[in-house]
C-alpha positions as a Markdown table, in Angstrom:
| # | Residue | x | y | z |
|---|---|---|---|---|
| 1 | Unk | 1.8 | 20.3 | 19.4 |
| 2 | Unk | 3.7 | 23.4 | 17.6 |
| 3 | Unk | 6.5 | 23.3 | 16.0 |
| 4 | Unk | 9.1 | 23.9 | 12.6 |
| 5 | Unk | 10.4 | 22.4 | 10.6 |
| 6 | Unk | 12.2 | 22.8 | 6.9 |
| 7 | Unk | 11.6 | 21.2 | 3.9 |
| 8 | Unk | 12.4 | 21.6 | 0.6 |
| 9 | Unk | 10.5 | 22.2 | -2.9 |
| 10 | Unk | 8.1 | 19.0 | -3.3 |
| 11 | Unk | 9.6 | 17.3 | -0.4 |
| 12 | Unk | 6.9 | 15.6 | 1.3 |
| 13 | Unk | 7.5 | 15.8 | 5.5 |
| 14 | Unk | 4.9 | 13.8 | 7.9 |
| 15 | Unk | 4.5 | 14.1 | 11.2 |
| 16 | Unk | 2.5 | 11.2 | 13.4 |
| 17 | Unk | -0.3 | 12.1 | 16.1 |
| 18 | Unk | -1.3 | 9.2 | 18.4 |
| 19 | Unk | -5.5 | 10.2 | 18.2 |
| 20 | Unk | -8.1 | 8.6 | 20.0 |
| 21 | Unk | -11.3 | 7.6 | 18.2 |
| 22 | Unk | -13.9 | 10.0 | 17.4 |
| 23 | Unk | -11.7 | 13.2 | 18.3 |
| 24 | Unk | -11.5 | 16.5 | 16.5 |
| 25 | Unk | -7.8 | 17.2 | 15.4 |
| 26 | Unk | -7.0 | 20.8 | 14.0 |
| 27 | Unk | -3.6 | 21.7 | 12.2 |
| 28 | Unk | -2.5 | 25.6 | 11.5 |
| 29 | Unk | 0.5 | 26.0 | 9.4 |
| 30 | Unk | 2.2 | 28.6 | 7.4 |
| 31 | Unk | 5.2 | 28.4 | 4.9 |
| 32 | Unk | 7.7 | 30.8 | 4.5 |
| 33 | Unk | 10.5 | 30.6 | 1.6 |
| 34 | Unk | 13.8 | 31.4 | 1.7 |
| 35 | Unk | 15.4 | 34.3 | 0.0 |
| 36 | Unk | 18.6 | 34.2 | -1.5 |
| 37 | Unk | 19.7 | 37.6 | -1.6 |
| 38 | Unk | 18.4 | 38.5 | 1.8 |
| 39 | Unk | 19.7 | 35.0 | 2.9 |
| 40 | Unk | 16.7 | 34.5 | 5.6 |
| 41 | Unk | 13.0 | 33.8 | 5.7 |
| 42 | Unk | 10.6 | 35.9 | 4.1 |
| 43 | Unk | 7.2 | 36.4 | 6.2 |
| 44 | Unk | 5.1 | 34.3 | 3.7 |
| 45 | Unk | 5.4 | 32.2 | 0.3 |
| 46 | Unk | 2.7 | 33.8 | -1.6 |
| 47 | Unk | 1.4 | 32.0 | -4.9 |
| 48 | Unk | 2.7 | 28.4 | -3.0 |
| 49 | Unk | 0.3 | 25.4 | -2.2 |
| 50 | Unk | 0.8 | 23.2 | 0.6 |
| 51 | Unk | -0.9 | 19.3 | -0.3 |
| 52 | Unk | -1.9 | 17.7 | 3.2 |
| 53 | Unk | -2.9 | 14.5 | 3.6 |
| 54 | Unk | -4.1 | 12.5 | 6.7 |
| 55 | Unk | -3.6 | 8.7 | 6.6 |
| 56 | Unk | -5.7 | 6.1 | 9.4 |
| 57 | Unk | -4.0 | 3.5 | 11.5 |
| 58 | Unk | -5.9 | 1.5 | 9.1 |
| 59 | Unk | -3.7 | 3.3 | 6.1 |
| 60 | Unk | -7.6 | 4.7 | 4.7 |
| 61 | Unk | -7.4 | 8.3 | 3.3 |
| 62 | Unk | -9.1 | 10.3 | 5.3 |
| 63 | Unk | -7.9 | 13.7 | 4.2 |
| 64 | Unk | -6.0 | 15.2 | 1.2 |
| 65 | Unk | -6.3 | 18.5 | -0.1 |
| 66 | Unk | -4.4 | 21.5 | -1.8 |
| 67 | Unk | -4.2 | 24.3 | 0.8 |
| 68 | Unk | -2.6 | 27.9 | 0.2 |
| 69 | Unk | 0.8 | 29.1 | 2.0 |
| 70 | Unk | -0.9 | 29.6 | 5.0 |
| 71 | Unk | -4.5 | 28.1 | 6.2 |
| 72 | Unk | -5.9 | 25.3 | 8.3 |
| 73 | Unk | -6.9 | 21.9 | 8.1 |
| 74 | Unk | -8.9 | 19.7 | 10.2 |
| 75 | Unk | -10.5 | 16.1 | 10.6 |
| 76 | Unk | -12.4 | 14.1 | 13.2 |
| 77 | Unk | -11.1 | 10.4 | 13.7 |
| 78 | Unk | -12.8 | 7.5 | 13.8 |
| 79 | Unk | -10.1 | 5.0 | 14.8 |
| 80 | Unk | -8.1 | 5.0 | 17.5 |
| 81 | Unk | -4.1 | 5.1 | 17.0 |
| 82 | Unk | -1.5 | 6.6 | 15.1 |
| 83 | Unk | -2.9 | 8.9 | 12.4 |
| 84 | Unk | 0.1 | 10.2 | 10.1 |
| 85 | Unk | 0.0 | 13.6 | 8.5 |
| 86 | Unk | 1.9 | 14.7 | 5.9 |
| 87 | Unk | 2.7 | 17.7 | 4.4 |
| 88 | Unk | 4.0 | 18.5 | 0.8 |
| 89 | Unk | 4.3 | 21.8 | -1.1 |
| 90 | Unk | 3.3 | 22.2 | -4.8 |
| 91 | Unk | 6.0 | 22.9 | -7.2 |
| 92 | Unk | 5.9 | 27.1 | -8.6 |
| 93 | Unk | 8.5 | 29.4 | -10.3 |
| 94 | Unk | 8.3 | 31.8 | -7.5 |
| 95 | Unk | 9.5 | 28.5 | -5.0 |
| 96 | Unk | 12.4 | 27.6 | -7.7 |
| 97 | Unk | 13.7 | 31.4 | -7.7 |
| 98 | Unk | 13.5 | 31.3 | -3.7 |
| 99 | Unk | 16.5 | 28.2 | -3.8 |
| 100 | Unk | 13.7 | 25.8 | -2.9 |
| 101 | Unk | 13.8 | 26.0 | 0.7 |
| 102 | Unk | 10.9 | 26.3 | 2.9 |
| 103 | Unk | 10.3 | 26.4 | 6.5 |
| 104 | Unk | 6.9 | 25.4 | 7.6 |
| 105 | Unk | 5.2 | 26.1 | 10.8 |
| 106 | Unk | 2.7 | 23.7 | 12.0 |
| 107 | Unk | 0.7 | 23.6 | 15.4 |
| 108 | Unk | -1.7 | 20.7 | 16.3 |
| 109 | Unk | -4.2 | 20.5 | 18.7 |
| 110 | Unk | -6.1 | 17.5 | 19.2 |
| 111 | Unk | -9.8 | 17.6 | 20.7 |
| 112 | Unk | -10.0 | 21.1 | 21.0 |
| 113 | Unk | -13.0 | 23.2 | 20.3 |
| 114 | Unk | -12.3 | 26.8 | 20.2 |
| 115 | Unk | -14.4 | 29.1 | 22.1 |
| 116 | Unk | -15.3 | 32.2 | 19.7 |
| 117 | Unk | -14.8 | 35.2 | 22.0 |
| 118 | Unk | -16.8 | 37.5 | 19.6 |
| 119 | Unk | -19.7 | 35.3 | 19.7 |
| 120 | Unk | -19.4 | 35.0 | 23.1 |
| 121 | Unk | -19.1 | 39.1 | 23.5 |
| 122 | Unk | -22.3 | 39.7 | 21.2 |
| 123 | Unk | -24.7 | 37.6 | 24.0 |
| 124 | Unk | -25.9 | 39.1 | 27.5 |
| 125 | Unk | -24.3 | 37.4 | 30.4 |
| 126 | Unk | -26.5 | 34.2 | 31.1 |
| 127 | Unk | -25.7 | 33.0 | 27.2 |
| 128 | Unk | -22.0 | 34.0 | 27.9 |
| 129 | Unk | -22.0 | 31.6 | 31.0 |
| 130 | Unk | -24.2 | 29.0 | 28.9 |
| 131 | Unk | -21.6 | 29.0 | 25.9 |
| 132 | Unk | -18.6 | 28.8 | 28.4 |
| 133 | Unk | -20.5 | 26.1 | 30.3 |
| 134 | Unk | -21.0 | 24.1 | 26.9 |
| 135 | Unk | -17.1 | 24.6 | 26.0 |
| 136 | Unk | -16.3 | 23.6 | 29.8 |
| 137 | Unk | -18.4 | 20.1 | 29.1 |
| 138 | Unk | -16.5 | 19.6 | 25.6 |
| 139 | Unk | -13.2 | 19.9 | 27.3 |
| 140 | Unk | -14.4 | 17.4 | 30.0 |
| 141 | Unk | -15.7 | 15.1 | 27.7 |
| 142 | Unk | -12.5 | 15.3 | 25.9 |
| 143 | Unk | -10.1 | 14.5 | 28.7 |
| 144 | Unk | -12.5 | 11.3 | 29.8 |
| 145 | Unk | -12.1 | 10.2 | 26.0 |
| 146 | Unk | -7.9 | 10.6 | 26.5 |
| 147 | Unk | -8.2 | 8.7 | 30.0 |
| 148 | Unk | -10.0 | 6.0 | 28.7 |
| 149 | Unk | -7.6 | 5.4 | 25.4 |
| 150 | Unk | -4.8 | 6.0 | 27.7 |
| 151 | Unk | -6.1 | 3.3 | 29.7 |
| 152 | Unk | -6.9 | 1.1 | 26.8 |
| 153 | Unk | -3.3 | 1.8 | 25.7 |
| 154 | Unk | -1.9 | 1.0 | 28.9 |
| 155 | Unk | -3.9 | -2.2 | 29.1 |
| 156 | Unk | -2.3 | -3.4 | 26.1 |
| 157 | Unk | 1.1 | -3.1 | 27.0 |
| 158 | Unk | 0.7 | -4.7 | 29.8 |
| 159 | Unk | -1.0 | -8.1 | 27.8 |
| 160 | Unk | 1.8 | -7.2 | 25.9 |
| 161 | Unk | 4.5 | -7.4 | 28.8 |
| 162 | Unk | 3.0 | -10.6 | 30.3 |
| 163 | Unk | 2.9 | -12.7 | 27.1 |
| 164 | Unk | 7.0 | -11.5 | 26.7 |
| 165 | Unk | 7.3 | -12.4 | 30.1 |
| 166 | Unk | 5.7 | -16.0 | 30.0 |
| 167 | Unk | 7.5 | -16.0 | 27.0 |
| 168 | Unk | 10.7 | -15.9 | 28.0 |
| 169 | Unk | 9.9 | -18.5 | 31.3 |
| 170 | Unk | 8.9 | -20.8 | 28.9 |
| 171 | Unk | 12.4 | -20.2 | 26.5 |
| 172 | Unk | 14.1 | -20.5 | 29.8 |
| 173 | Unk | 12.7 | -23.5 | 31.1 |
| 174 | Unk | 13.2 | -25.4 | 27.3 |
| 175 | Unk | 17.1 | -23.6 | 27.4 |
| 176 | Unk | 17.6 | -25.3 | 31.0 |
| 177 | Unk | 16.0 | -28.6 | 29.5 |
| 178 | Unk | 17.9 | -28.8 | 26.5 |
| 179 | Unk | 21.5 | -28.0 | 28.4 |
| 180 | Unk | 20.7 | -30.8 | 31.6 |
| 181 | Unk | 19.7 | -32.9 | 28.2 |
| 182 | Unk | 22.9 | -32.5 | 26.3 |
| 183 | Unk | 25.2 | -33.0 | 30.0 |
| 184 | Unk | 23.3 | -36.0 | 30.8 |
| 185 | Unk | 24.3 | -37.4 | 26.9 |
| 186 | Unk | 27.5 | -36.2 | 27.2 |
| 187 | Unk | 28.7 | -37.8 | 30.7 |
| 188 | Unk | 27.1 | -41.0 | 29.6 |
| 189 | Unk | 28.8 | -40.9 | 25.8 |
| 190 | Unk | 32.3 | -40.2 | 28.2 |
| 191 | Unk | 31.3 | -43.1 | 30.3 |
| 192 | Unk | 30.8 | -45.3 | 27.2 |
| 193 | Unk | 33.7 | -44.2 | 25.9 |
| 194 | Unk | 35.7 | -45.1 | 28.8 |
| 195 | Unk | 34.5 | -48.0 | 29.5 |
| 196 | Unk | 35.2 | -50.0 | 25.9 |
| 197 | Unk | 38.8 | -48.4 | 26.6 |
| 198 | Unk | 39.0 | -50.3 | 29.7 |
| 199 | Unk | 40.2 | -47.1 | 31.5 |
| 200 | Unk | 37.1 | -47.5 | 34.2 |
């Protein structure tokens, strides 16, 4: 997930990632301020502090940290479901001066571990195929982890579509009761009716 977005000064933005359990999520950002006088983006915000914090499906803490303009953060999971992370920046004279407008640039990757090219330059060919064997395995084990929550996901919408369903049999059998119910009352109440008028 990479993307934009803009903020303003102390404006807290959040963003929500659907994580399965036990996964390794990295986030990059940077932040660039506006310029008034210039009237686009500079390349950086120097001397500004971006505050992230990661909240659980369960609503626990489970990260929150003052970061500089530009860095990256990163957590492993150990629920399931939709981890929100938010972003704020800290409040400086420099952001005040720039017209308090920031855009921040933010790209997620969930389950990924990075394969270090100049660790895997430094070893003689058999390591090189070892340490792209062991990233290979990662990545594997990483898609079967996203197959199975996908399938645990799917499983419960489905529950989830069969109780509505039986739900709304049952709502239309008791509506169909409660109409033949009231038609029955209401011939027999006209029948009543007619006959202490003498008109049957």
């Amino acid at each position: 997930l990479a993307l934009y977005f803009h903020s303003g000064e102390r404006e807290e933005k959040c963003i929500i990632e659907d994580v399965p359990s036990d996964t390794l999520v990295i986030g990059n950002y940077k932040v660039q301020s506006w310029d008034i006088h210039k009237q686009e983006f500079l390349e950086s915000a120097p001397g500004l502090g971006m505050f992230v914090t990661v909240t659980t499906p369960s609503a626990e803490v489970l990260l929150s940290k003052l970061y500089g303009p530009q860095g990256s953060f990163s957590f492993t999971s150990y629920l399931s479901g939709e981890h929100i992370i938010c972003l704020q920046s800290n409040s400086t004279r420099f952001v005040t001066f720039g017209g308090s407008k920031l855009r921040i640039h933010l790209d997620i990757r969930v389950g990924e571990h990075f394969l270090d090219e100049s660790v895997v330059q430094a070893k003689d060919k058999v390591n090189e195929v070892n340490v792209r064997l062991e990233h290979l395995l990662e990545q594997i084990h990483h898609i079967s982890k996203e197959q199975n929550y996908e399938r645990e996901r799917e499983e419960k919408f489905r529950k989830t579509s069969e109780e509505t369903n039986s739900n709304i049999l049952w709502w239309a059998i008791a509506q169909t009761v409660i109409l033949i119910s009231i038609g029955i009352w209401q011939i027999k109440s006209l029948r009543d009716f007619f006959i202490s008028k003498k008109l049957v």
